[in-house]
Amino acid sequence: MNFNDLLSSRYSCRKFAPTALEKETIDQLLQAGRLAPSACNAQPYFFYAVGPESMARLDECRKWYGAPNMILGCIDTEDYGWQRESDGAVFSSFDIGLAMSQMALKATELNLGSCFIASFDPEQIKRILGLPEYHMPYIALVLGHAQMGPNDNHYLRQSPDKLYSLMP
Ligand SMILES: Cc1cc2nc3c(=O)[nH]c(=O)nc-3n(C[C@H](O)[C@H](O)[C@H](O)COP(=O)(O)O)c2cc1C
């Protein structure tokens, strides 16, 4: 798949077949995330590959669109990584977004459906999965074989007029 096709093929899938993904597939997704840049190369995150049994336990929190797998991105609350001196800005959420965006695109390349989910209670997930106190669930990427295409929202994109430019 060429890069433009890859970018335009990704969409948020909200209905999945129950078939679990192979470990090799999950490994390829994690590897795509490992290659991402991060501020000062701090990589201030942890990723959990979650399979069907744990997904069933997580149903207590919310519905995950029937996805058999997810990669759960957690922020390290004991070390937020690099901090900009001039204004104190932290970049851990930016860094985790970059890494997981690469995973989502890799999933598209592998012809898998994916959807980011941020709407959950991090403490509830931490408790159910028994995560260490300092691993704060931040963003989930649910994954599996897609059983639906994009919704109307997918096609609502910023108009090119809104892309400000200082060129030349
Ligand atoms: C950080 C983030 C959090 C999101 N959280 C949710 C969510 O909790 N539930 C959901 O159904 N979709 C969620 N989405 C998916 C967005 O709704 C979706 O990306 C957006 O509507 C554009 O559609 P598309 O991904 O199909 O292009 C999230 C996306 C991002 C990037």
GROMACS .gro file of N, CA and C and ligand atoms in nm:
model
  535
    1MET      N    1   0.085  -0.119   0.000
    1MET     CA    2   0.000   0.000   0.000
    1MET      C    3   0.089   0.125   0.000
    2ASN      N    4   0.065   0.222  -0.091
    2ASN     CA    5   0.148   0.341  -0.083
    2ASN      C    6   0.100   0.430   0.034
    3PHE      N    7   0.183   0.527   0.070
    3PHE     CA    8   0.158   0.599   0.195
    3PHE      C    9   0.026   0.677   0.192
    4ASN      N   10  -0.005   0.741   0.080
    4ASN     CA   11  -0.130   0.817   0.072
    4ASN      C   12  -0.251   0.724   0.085
    5ASP      N   13  -0.243   0.607   0.021
    5ASP     CA   14  -0.353   0.510   0.033
    5ASP      C   15  -0.368   0.464   0.177
    6LEU      N   16  -0.254   0.445   0.243
    6LEU     CA   17  -0.256   0.402   0.383
    6LEU      C   18  -0.328   0.508   0.470
    7LEU      N   19  -0.288   0.634   0.450
    7LEU     CA   20  -0.348   0.741   0.531
    7LEU      C   21  -0.499   0.751   0.507
    8SER      N   22  -0.540   0.737   0.381
    8SER     CA   23  -0.683   0.756   0.355
    8SER      C   24  -0.763   0.630   0.382
    9SER      N   25  -0.698   0.516   0.402
    9SER     CA   26  -0.772   0.392   0.433
    9SER      C   27  -0.802   0.377   0.581
   10ARG      N   28  -0.724   0.441   0.667
   10ARG     CA   29  -0.749   0.426   0.811
   10ARG      C   30  -0.878   0.497   0.850
   11TYR      N   31  -0.956   0.431   0.932
   11TYR     CA   32  -1.078   0.493   0.986
   11TYR      C   33  -1.107   0.428   1.120
   12SER      N   34  -1.194   0.489   1.198
   12SER     CA   35  -1.231   0.431   1.327
   12SER      C   36  -1.337   0.324   1.306
   13CYS      N   37  -1.299   0.200   1.335
   13CYS     CA   38  -1.389   0.086   1.318
   13CYS      C   39  -1.463   0.064   1.450
   14ARG      N   40  -1.595   0.051   1.443
   14ARG     CA   41  -1.672   0.034   1.567
   14ARG      C   42  -1.756  -0.094   1.567
   15LYS      N   43  -1.709  -0.193   1.490
   15LYS     CA   44  -1.768  -0.328   1.497
   15LYS      C   45  -1.664  -0.428   1.447
   16PHE      N   46  -1.634  -0.525   1.534
   16PHE     CA   47  -1.526  -0.620   1.503
   16PHE      C   48  -1.576  -0.764   1.507
   17ALA      N   49  -1.511  -0.850   1.428
   17ALA     CA   50  -1.531  -0.994   1.442
   17ALA      C   51  -1.460  -1.040   1.570
   18PRO      N   52  -1.512  -1.147   1.634
   18PRO     CA   53  -1.451  -1.189   1.762
   18PRO      C   54  -1.316  -1.260   1.749
   19THR      N   55  -1.273  -1.293   1.629
   19THR     CA   56  -1.148  -1.368   1.610
   19THR      C   57  -1.028  -1.292   1.665
   20ALA      N   58  -0.957  -1.358   1.758
   20ALA     CA   59  -0.841  -1.293   1.821
   20ALA      C   60  -0.726  -1.281   1.721
   21LEU      N   61  -0.647  -1.177   1.737
   21LEU     CA   62  -0.529  -1.158   1.652
   21LEU      C   63  -0.416  -1.249   1.699
   22GLU      N   64  -0.333  -1.289   1.603
   22GLU     CA   65  -0.216  -1.371   1.635
   22GLU      C   66  -0.113  -1.287   1.710
   23LYS      N   67  -0.031  -1.356   1.792
   23LYS     CA   68   0.075  -1.286   1.864
   23LYS      C   69   0.171  -1.215   1.767
   24GLU      N   70   0.199  -1.279   1.654
   24GLU     CA   71   0.292  -1.219   1.556
   24GLU      C   72   0.236  -1.087   1.503
   25THR      N   73   0.106  -1.080   1.490
   25THR     CA   74   0.043  -0.956   1.441
   25THR      C   75   0.058  -0.846   1.546
   26ILE      N   76   0.030  -0.881   1.671
   26ILE     CA   77   0.045  -0.782   1.780
   26ILE      C   78   0.190  -0.735   1.786
   27ASP      N   79   0.283  -0.830   1.769
   27ASP     CA   80   0.426  -0.793   1.772
   27ASP      C   81   0.459  -0.691   1.663
   28GLN      N   82   0.401  -0.709   1.546
   28GLN     CA   83   0.427  -0.614   1.436
   28GLN      C   84   0.373  -0.475   1.471
   29LEU      N   85   0.259  -0.471   1.537
   29LEU     CA   86   0.200  -0.341   1.575
   29LEU      C   87   0.287  -0.272   1.681
   30LEU      N   88   0.330  -0.350   1.779
   30LEU     CA   89   0.415  -0.293   1.885
   30LEU      C   90   0.547  -0.243   1.826
   31GLN      N   91   0.599  -0.319   1.731
   31GLN     CA   92   0.725  -0.278   1.668
   31GLN      C   93   0.707  -0.146   1.594
   32ALA      N   94   0.594  -0.126   1.529
   32ALA     CA   95   0.567   0.001   1.459
   32ALA      C   96   0.568   0.116   1.560
   33GLY      N   97   0.516   0.092   1.679
   33GLY     CA   98   0.516   0.195   1.783
   33GLY      C   99   0.656   0.222   1.838
   34ARG      N  100   0.735   0.115   1.849
   34ARG     CA  101   0.872   0.130   1.904
   34ARG      C  102   0.958   0.222   1.820
   35LEU      N  103   0.924   0.232   1.690
   35LEU     CA  104   1.006   0.311   1.598
   35LEU      C  105   0.973   0.460   1.603
   36ALA      N  106   0.873   0.497   1.681
   36ALA     CA  107   0.828   0.637   1.683
   36ALA      C  108   0.928   0.727   1.755
   37PRO      N  109   0.936   0.853   1.713
   37PRO     CA  110   1.018   0.949   1.788
   37PRO      C  111   0.949   0.987   1.918
   38SER      N  112   1.028   1.036   2.014
   38SER     CA  113   0.970   1.093   2.136
   38SER      C  114   1.065   1.203   2.184
   39ALA      N  115   1.011   1.298   2.258
   39ALA     CA  116   1.092   1.412   2.301
   39ALA      C  117   1.211   1.363   2.383
   40CYS      N  118   1.330   1.401   2.338
   40CYS     CA  119   1.455   1.362   2.404
   40CYS      C  120   1.469   1.209   2.412
   41ASN      N  121   1.396   1.138   2.327
   41ASN     CA  122   1.391   0.991   2.325
   41ASN      C  123   1.356   0.932   2.462
   42ALA      N  124   1.271   1.004   2.537
   42ALA     CA  125   1.239   0.961   2.674
   42ALA      C  126   1.145   0.839   2.675
   43GLN      N  127   1.061   0.823   2.570
   43GLN     CA  128   0.966   0.710   2.562
   43GLN      C  129   0.893   0.692   2.696
   44PRO      N  130   0.821   0.795   2.740
   44PRO     CA  131   0.763   0.792   2.875
   44PRO      C  132   0.628   0.720   2.881
   45TYR      N  133   0.626   0.596   2.831
   45TYR     CA  134   0.500   0.522   2.823
   45TYR      C  135   0.524   0.373   2.837
   46PHE      N  136   0.415   0.302   2.860
   46PHE     CA  137   0.415   0.155   2.866
   46PHE      C  138   0.300   0.108   2.778
   47PHE      N  139   0.321   0.000   2.706
   47PHE     CA  140   0.213  -0.055   2.624
   47PHE      C  141   0.177  -0.194   2.674
   48TYR      N  142   0.048  -0.218   2.687
   48TYR     CA  143  -0.002  -0.350   2.724
   48TYR      C  144  -0.081  -0.407   2.607
   49ALA      N  145  -0.041  -0.526   2.562
   49ALA     CA  146  -0.119  -0.596   2.461
   49ALA      C  147  -0.225  -0.677   2.535
   50VAL      N  148  -0.350  -0.648   2.507
   50VAL     CA  149  -0.461  -0.708   2.582
   50VAL      C  150  -0.535  -0.806   2.490
   51GLY      N  151  -0.556  -0.928   2.538
   51GLY     CA  152  -0.623  -1.032   2.459
   51GLY      C  153  -0.767  -1.052   2.504
   52PRO      N  154  -0.835  -1.149   2.439
   52PRO     CA  155  -0.980  -1.167   2.459
   52PRO      C  156  -1.024  -1.187   2.605
   53GLU      N  157  -0.945  -1.263   2.684
   53GLU     CA  158  -0.991  -1.287   2.823
   53GLU      C  159  -0.991  -1.159   2.904
   54SER      N  160  -0.886  -1.080   2.890
   54SER     CA  161  -0.882  -0.953   2.963
   54SER      C  162  -0.982  -0.854   2.905
   55MET      N  163  -1.004  -0.861   2.773
   55MET     CA  164  -1.105  -0.774   2.712
   55MET      C  165  -1.242  -0.802   2.775
   56ALA      N  166  -1.270  -0.931   2.800
   56ALA     CA  167  -1.400  -0.967   2.860
   56ALA      C  168  -1.412  -0.905   2.999
   57ARG      N  169  -1.302  -0.905   3.075
   57ARG     CA  170  -1.305  -0.844   3.209
   57ARG      C  171  -1.325  -0.693   3.199
   58LEU      N  172  -1.270  -0.634   3.092
   58LEU     CA  173  -1.281  -0.488   3.076
   58LEU      C  174  -1.420  -0.444   3.030
   59ASP      N  175  -1.505  -0.540   2.993
   59ASP     CA  176  -1.641  -0.505   2.954
   59ASP      C  177  -1.717  -0.437   3.067
   60GLU      N  178  -1.668  -0.458   3.191
   60GLU     CA  179  -1.728  -0.391   3.307
   60GLU      C  180  -1.717  -0.237   3.293
   61CYS      N  181  -1.614  -0.191   3.224
   61CYS     CA  182  -1.590  -0.045   3.210
   61CYS      C  183  -1.678   0.017   3.104
   62ARG      N  184  -1.683  -0.049   2.988
   62ARG     CA  185  -1.757   0.004   2.874
   62ARG      C  186  -1.755  -0.102   2.765
   63LYS      N  187  -1.827  -0.078   2.656
   63LYS     CA  188  -1.821  -0.169   2.542
   63LYS      C  189  -1.705  -0.127   2.453
   64TRP      N  190  -1.637  -0.225   2.400
   64TRP     CA  191  -1.518  -0.198   2.317
   64TRP      C  192  -1.546  -0.236   2.172
   65TYR      N  193  -1.671  -0.224   2.132
   65TYR     CA  194  -1.713  -0.251   1.993
   65TYR      C  195  -1.686  -0.395   1.951
   66GLY      N  196  -1.680  -0.486   2.050
   66GLY     CA  197  -1.660  -0.628   2.019
   66GLY      C  198  -1.518  -0.662   1.979
   67ALA      N  199  -1.425  -0.569   2.000
   67ALA     CA  200  -1.286  -0.596   1.960
   67ALA      C  201  -1.226  -0.707   2.045
   68PRO      N  202  -1.157  -0.804   1.983
   68PRO     CA  203  -1.095  -0.912   2.060
   68PRO      C  204  -0.963  -0.870   2.126
   69ASN      N  205  -0.904  -0.763   2.078
   69ASN     CA  206  -0.771  -0.719   2.128
   69ASN      C  207  -0.766  -0.568   2.142
   70MET      N  208  -0.676  -0.525   2.227
   70MET     CA  209  -0.643  -0.381   2.228
   70MET      C  210  -0.498  -0.365   2.270
   71ILE      N  211  -0.442  -0.253   2.229
   71ILE     CA  212  -0.314  -0.211   2.288
   71ILE      C  213  -0.347  -0.091   2.374
   72LEU      N  214  -0.315  -0.105   2.501
   72LEU     CA  215  -0.345  -0.001   2.598
   72LEU      C  216  -0.218   0.080   2.622
   73GLY      N  217  -0.227   0.208   2.592
   73GLY     CA  218  -0.113   0.298   2.613
   73GLY      C  219  -0.123   0.363   2.749
   74CYS      N  220  -0.019   0.345   2.831
   74CYS     CA  221  -0.018   0.401   2.967
   74CYS      C  222   0.095   0.503   2.980
   75ILE      N  223   0.068   0.610   3.050
   75ILE     CA  224   0.169   0.713   3.078
   75ILE      C  225   0.236   0.681   3.211
   76ASP      N  226   0.366   0.707   3.214
   76ASP     CA  227   0.444   0.686   3.336
   76ASP      C  228   0.426   0.809   3.426
   77THR      N  229   0.348   0.794   3.531
   77THR     CA  230   0.319   0.912   3.616
   77THR      C  231   0.434   0.942   3.713
   78GLU      N  232   0.536   0.855   3.715
   78GLU     CA  233   0.654   0.886   3.798
   78GLU      C  234   0.761   0.957   3.717
   79ASP      N  235   0.747   0.954   3.584
   79ASP     CA  236   0.846   1.020   3.499
   79ASP      C  237   0.779   1.059   3.368
   80TYR      N  238   0.738   1.186   3.359
   80TYR     CA  239   0.667   1.232   3.241
   80TYR      C  240   0.759   1.260   3.123
   81GLY      N  241   0.885   1.227   3.136
   81GLY     CA  242   0.977   1.246   3.025
   81GLY      C  243   1.028   1.389   3.019
   82TRP      N  244   1.065   1.429   2.898
   82TRP     CA  245   1.127   1.560   2.880
   82TRP      C  246   1.027   1.672   2.904
   83GLN      N  247   1.076   1.776   2.970
   83GLN     CA  248   0.993   1.893   3.000
   83GLN      C  249   1.060   2.017   2.942
   84ARG      N  250   0.983   2.100   2.872
   84ARG     CA  251   1.041   2.221   2.812
   84ARG      C  252   1.065   2.326   2.920
   85GLU      N  253   1.187   2.375   2.923
   85GLU     CA  254   1.226   2.465   3.032
   85GLU      C  255   1.148   2.597   3.029
   86SER      N  256   1.128   2.650   2.907
   86SER     CA  257   1.072   2.785   2.897
   86SER      C  258   0.931   2.797   2.952
   87ASP      N  259   0.848   2.693   2.935
   87ASP     CA  260   0.710   2.704   2.983
   87ASP      C  261   0.664   2.582   3.063
   88GLY      N  262   0.753   2.487   3.086
   88GLY     CA  263   0.718   2.371   3.168
   88GLY      C  264   0.631   2.268   3.096
   89ALA      N  265   0.611   2.286   2.964
   89ALA     CA  266   0.523   2.192   2.891
   89ALA      C  267   0.579   2.050   2.895
   90VAL      N  268   0.489   1.953   2.915
   90VAL     CA  269   0.529   1.810   2.909
   90VAL      C  270   0.476   1.750   2.779
   91PHE      N  271   0.545   1.649   2.731
   91PHE     CA  272   0.514   1.595   2.598
   91PHE      C  273   0.477   1.448   2.601
   92SER      N  274   0.450   1.393   2.719
   92SER     CA  275   0.423   1.248   2.726
   92SER      C  276   0.299   1.210   2.645
   93SER      N  277   0.195   1.295   2.648
   93SER     CA  278   0.074   1.258   2.574
   93SER      C  279   0.099   1.270   2.423
   94PHE      N  280   0.179   1.367   2.385
   94PHE     CA  281   0.216   1.381   2.244
   94PHE      C  282   0.297   1.258   2.199
   95ASP      N  283   0.393   1.219   2.282
   95ASP     CA  284   0.479   1.105   2.249
   95ASP      C  285   0.398   0.976   2.235
   96ILE      N  286   0.307   0.954   2.328
   96ILE     CA  287   0.229   0.829   2.322
   96ILE      C  288   0.137   0.831   2.200
   97GLY      N  289   0.089   0.950   2.166
   97GLY     CA  290   0.004   0.963   2.047
   97GLY      C  291   0.079   0.930   1.919
   98LEU      N  292   0.204   0.977   1.911
   98LEU     CA  293   0.284   0.946   1.793
   98LEU      C  294   0.303   0.795   1.778
   99ALA      N  295   0.341   0.732   1.889
   99ALA     CA  296   0.369   0.587   1.884
   99ALA      C  297   0.243   0.510   1.846
  100MET      N  298   0.131   0.549   1.907
  100MET     CA  299   0.010   0.470   1.881
  100MET      C  300  -0.050   0.502   1.744
  101SER      N  301  -0.022   0.621   1.694
  101SER     CA  302  -0.065   0.653   1.558
  101SER      C  303   0.006   0.560   1.459
  102GLN      N  304   0.134   0.537   1.483
  102GLN     CA  305   0.208   0.445   1.395
  102GLN      C  306   0.150   0.304   1.403
  103MET      N  307   0.107   0.264   1.525
  103MET     CA  308   0.045   0.131   1.539
  103MET      C  309  -0.086   0.124   1.459
  104ALA      N  310  -0.164   0.233   1.467
  104ALA     CA  311  -0.293   0.233   1.395
  104ALA      C  312  -0.271   0.224   1.244
  105LEU      N  313  -0.170   0.294   1.195
  105LEU     CA  314  -0.142   0.288   1.051
  105LEU      C  315  -0.089   0.150   1.012
  106LYS      N  316  -0.009   0.091   1.099
  106LYS     CA  317   0.039  -0.045   1.071
  106LYS      C  318  -0.080  -0.141   1.066
  107ALA      N  319  -0.175  -0.123   1.158
  107ALA     CA  320  -0.294  -0.209   1.157
  107ALA      C  321  -0.368  -0.195   1.023
  108THR      N  322  -0.377  -0.073   0.972
  108THR     CA  323  -0.443  -0.052   0.843
  108THR      C  324  -0.368  -0.127   0.733
  109GLU      N  325  -0.235  -0.116   0.739
  109GLU     CA  326  -0.155  -0.184   0.637
  109GLU      C  327  -0.178  -0.336   0.641
  110LEU      N  328  -0.202  -0.389   0.764
  110LEU     CA  329  -0.225  -0.533   0.779
  110LEU      C  330  -0.372  -0.569   0.755
  111ASN      N  331  -0.447  -0.471   0.704
  111ASN     CA  332  -0.589  -0.493   0.672
  111ASN      C  333  -0.674  -0.521   0.796
  112LEU      N  334  -0.635  -0.460   0.908
  112LEU     CA  335  -0.711  -0.475   1.032
  112LEU      C  336  -0.787  -0.347   1.062
  113GLY      N  337  -0.897  -0.362   1.136
  113GLY     CA  338  -0.969  -0.245   1.184
  113GLY      C  339  -0.910  -0.199   1.316
  114SER      N  340  -0.925  -0.069   1.343
  114SER     CA  341  -0.876  -0.015   1.470
  114SER      C  342  -0.961   0.105   1.509
  115CYS      N  343  -0.961   0.136   1.638
  115CYS     CA  344  -1.027   0.259   1.685
  115CYS      C  345  -0.960   0.304   1.814
  116PHE      N  346  -0.923   0.431   1.819
  116PHE     CA  347  -0.874   0.486   1.944
  116PHE      C  348  -0.991   0.506   2.039
  117ILE      N  349  -0.969   0.478   2.167
  117ILE     CA  350  -1.072   0.504   2.268
  117ILE      C  351  -1.007   0.569   2.389
  118ALA      N  352  -1.057   0.689   2.420
  118ALA     CA  353  -1.008   0.760   2.539
  118ALA      C  354  -1.116   0.769   2.647
  119SER      N  355  -1.239   0.734   2.608
  119SER     CA  356  -1.352   0.753   2.698
  119SER      C  357  -1.364   0.632   2.793
  120PHE      N  358  -1.288   0.637   2.901
  120PHE     CA  359  -1.292   0.532   3.004
  120PHE      C  360  -1.240   0.590   3.133
  121ASP      N  361  -1.257   0.513   3.241
  121ASP     CA  362  -1.205   0.555   3.372
  121ASP      C  363  -1.069   0.487   3.392
  122PRO      N  364  -0.959   0.562   3.387
  122PRO     CA  365  -0.826   0.499   3.398
  122PRO      C  366  -0.809   0.417   3.526
  123GLU      N  367  -0.862   0.466   3.638
  123GLU     CA  368  -0.845   0.394   3.765
  123GLU      C  369  -0.915   0.259   3.762
  124GLN      N  370  -1.032   0.256   3.696
  124GLN     CA  371  -1.108   0.130   3.687
  124GLN      C  372  -1.027   0.027   3.604
  125ILE      N  373  -0.971   0.072   3.494
  125ILE     CA  374  -0.892  -0.019   3.409
  125ILE      C  375  -0.768  -0.067   3.485
  126LYS      N  376  -0.705   0.025   3.556
  126LYS     CA  377  -0.586  -0.011   3.634
  126LYS      C  378  -0.619  -0.121   3.735
  127ARG      N  379  -0.735  -0.105   3.799
  127ARG     CA  380  -0.775  -0.204   3.900
  127ARG      C  381  -0.804  -0.339   3.835
  128ILE      N  382  -0.882  -0.339   3.729
  128ILE     CA  383  -0.922  -0.466   3.665
  128ILE      C  384  -0.800  -0.541   3.612
  129LEU      N  385  -0.707  -0.469   3.552
  129LEU     CA  386  -0.591  -0.536   3.492
  129LEU      C  387  -0.476  -0.553   3.592
  130GLY      N  388  -0.491  -0.495   3.711
  130GLY     CA  389  -0.386  -0.509   3.813
  130GLY      C  390  -0.257  -0.439   3.773
  131LEU      N  391  -0.267  -0.320   3.713
  131LEU     CA  392  -0.147  -0.249   3.669
  131LEU      C  393  -0.080  -0.179   3.786
  132PRO      N  394   0.052  -0.155   3.775
  132PRO     CA  395   0.121  -0.079   3.880
  132PRO      C  396   0.061   0.061   3.892
  133GLU      N  397   0.070   0.117   4.012
  133GLU     CA  398   0.010   0.246   4.041
  133GLU      C  399   0.053   0.355   3.943
  134TYR      N  400   0.180   0.351   3.901
  134TYR     CA  401   0.232   0.460   3.818
  134TYR      C  402   0.212   0.439   3.667
  135HIS      N  403   0.142   0.333   3.628
  135HIS     CA  404   0.106   0.313   3.487
  135HIS      C  405  -0.036   0.364   3.467
  136MET      N  406  -0.050   0.485   3.415
  136MET     CA  407  -0.183   0.545   3.403
  136MET      C  408  -0.241   0.520   3.263
  137PRO      N  409  -0.347   0.433   3.256
  137PRO     CA  410  -0.408   0.410   3.125
  137PRO      C  411  -0.452   0.542   3.064
  138TYR      N  412  -0.407   0.568   2.943
  138TYR     CA  413  -0.429   0.698   2.881
  138TYR      C  414  -0.511   0.688   2.754
  139ILE      N  415  -0.473   0.593   2.667
  139ILE     CA  416  -0.544   0.579   2.539
  139ILE      C  417  -0.540   0.432   2.497
  140ALA      N  418  -0.654   0.383   2.450
  140ALA     CA  419  -0.661   0.245   2.402
  140ALA      C  420  -0.675   0.245   2.251
  141LEU      N  421  -0.613   0.147   2.188
  141LEU     CA  422  -0.634   0.124   2.044
  141LEU      C  423  -0.695  -0.016   2.033
  142VAL      N  424  -0.827  -0.019   2.008
  142VAL     CA  425  -0.891  -0.150   1.995
  142VAL      C  426  -0.869  -0.200   1.853
  143LEU      N  427  -0.856  -0.332   1.841
  143LEU     CA  428  -0.807  -0.391   1.717
  143LEU      C  429  -0.880  -0.522   1.685
  144GLY      N  430  -0.889  -0.551   1.559
  144GLY     CA  431  -0.945  -0.679   1.517
  144GLY      C  432  -0.980  -0.674   1.369
  145HIS      N  433  -1.054  -0.776   1.326
  145HIS     CA  434  -1.100  -0.779   1.187
  145HIS      C  435  -1.229  -0.698   1.177
  146ALA      N  436  -1.226  -0.598   1.089
  146ALA     CA  437  -1.337  -0.502   1.080
  146ALA      C  438  -1.464  -0.568   1.028
  147GLN      N  439  -1.575  -0.527   1.090
  147GLN     CA  440  -1.705  -0.571   1.038
  147GLN      C  441  -1.791  -0.451   0.998
  148MET      N  442  -1.730  -0.336   0.989
  148MET     CA  443  -1.801  -0.220   0.934
  148MET      C  444  -1.699  -0.119   0.881
  149GLY      N  445  -1.749  -0.031   0.795
  149GLY     CA  446  -1.663   0.072   0.736
  149GLY      C  447  -1.672   0.202   0.815
  150PRO      N  448  -1.620   0.311   0.758
  150PRO     CA  449  -1.620   0.440   0.828
  150PRO      C  450  -1.761   0.497   0.844
  151ASN      N  451  -1.782   0.577   0.950
  151ASN     CA  452  -1.910   0.647   0.963
  151ASN      C  453  -1.899   0.785   0.897
  152ASP      N  454  -2.012   0.860   0.898
  152ASP     CA  455  -2.014   0.990   0.826
  152ASP      C  456  -1.911   1.087   0.882
  153ASN      N  457  -1.888   1.076   1.014
  153ASN     CA  458  -1.794   1.165   1.082
  153ASN      C  459  -1.654   1.159   1.019
  154HIS      N  460  -1.619   1.041   0.975
  154HIS     CA  461  -1.486   1.018   0.918
  154HIS      C  462  -1.455   1.115   0.804
  155TYR      N  463  -1.562   1.153   0.729
  155TYR     CA  464  -1.538   1.234   0.608
  155TYR      C  465  -1.537   1.384   0.637
  156LEU      N  466  -1.565   1.421   0.763
  156LEU     CA  467  -1.562   1.563   0.799
  156LEU      C  468  -1.418   1.602   0.830
  157ARG      N  469  -1.355   1.669   0.740
  157ARG     CA  470  -1.214   1.707   0.756
  157ARG      C  471  -1.202   1.858   0.747
  158GLN      N  472  -1.104   1.914   0.814
  158GLN     CA  473  -1.080   2.058   0.807
  158GLN      C  474  -1.063   2.102   0.662
  159SER      N  475  -1.123   2.217   0.634
  159SER     CA  476  -1.107   2.272   0.500
  159SER      C  477  -0.963   2.320   0.482
  160PRO      N  478  -0.910   2.304   0.363
  160PRO     CA  479  -0.772   2.352   0.338
  160PRO      C  480  -0.760   2.502   0.369
  161ASP      N  481  -0.872   2.581   0.363
  161ASP     CA  482  -0.865   2.725   0.396
  161ASP      C  483  -0.820   2.747   0.540
  162LYS      N  484  -0.842   2.646   0.625
  162LYS     CA  485  -0.807   2.664   0.767
  162LYS      C  486  -0.661   2.634   0.797
  163LEU      N  487  -0.590   2.586   0.697
  163LEU     CA  488  -0.449   2.553   0.719
  163LEU      C  489  -0.366   2.679   0.694
  164TYR      N  490  -0.333   2.748   0.802
  164TYR     CA  491  -0.264   2.877   0.791
  164TYR      C  492  -0.121   2.856   0.745
  165SER      N  493  -0.074   2.951   0.671
  165SER     CA  494   0.063   2.940   0.623
  165SER      C  495   0.134   3.073   0.634
  166LEU      N  496   0.260   3.066   0.673
  166LEU     CA  497   0.345   3.185   0.675
  166LEU      C  498   0.443   3.181   0.558
  167MET      N  499   0.415   3.095   0.460
  167MET     CA  500   0.503   3.083   0.344
  167MET      C  501   0.472   3.197   0.248
  168PRO      N  502   0.562   3.260   0.178
  168PRO     CA  503   0.705   3.231   0.188
  168PRO      C  504   0.761   3.300   0.313
  169LIG     C1  505  -0.738   1.071   2.122
  169LIG     C2  506  -0.861   1.008   2.060
  169LIG     C3  507  -0.962   0.961   2.141
  169LIG     C4  508  -1.074   0.899   2.086
  169LIG     N1  509  -1.169   0.845   2.170
  169LIG     C5  510  -1.275   0.779   2.115
  169LIG     C6  511  -1.370   0.716   2.200
  169LIG     O1  512  -1.360   0.720   2.323
  169LIG     N2  513  -1.473   0.648   2.143
  169LIG     C7  514  -1.484   0.639   2.005
  169LIG     O2  515  -1.578   0.575   1.958
  169LIG     N3  516  -1.395   0.699   1.922
  169LIG     C8  517  -1.292   0.769   1.973
  169LIG     N4  518  -1.198   0.826   1.891
  169LIG     C9  519  -1.214   0.818   1.745
  169LIG    C10  520  -1.258   0.955   1.686
  169LIG     O3  521  -1.392   0.977   1.719
  169LIG    C11  522  -1.234   0.952   1.535
  169LIG     O4  523  -1.095   0.942   1.511
  169LIG    C12  524  -1.287   1.077   1.465
  169LIG     O5  525  -1.427   1.086   1.476
  169LIG    C13  526  -1.251   1.078   1.315
  169LIG     O6  527  -1.300   0.961   1.252
  169LIG     P1  528  -1.202   0.856   1.181
  169LIG     O7  529  -1.104   0.805   1.282
  169LIG     O8  530  -1.294   0.748   1.129
  169LIG     O9  531  -1.131   0.928   1.070
  169LIG    C14  532  -1.087   0.888   1.944
  169LIG    C15  533  -0.982   0.937   1.863
  169LIG    C16  534  -0.872   0.994   1.919
  169LIG    C17  535  -0.759   1.040   1.827
   0.00000   0.00000   0.00000
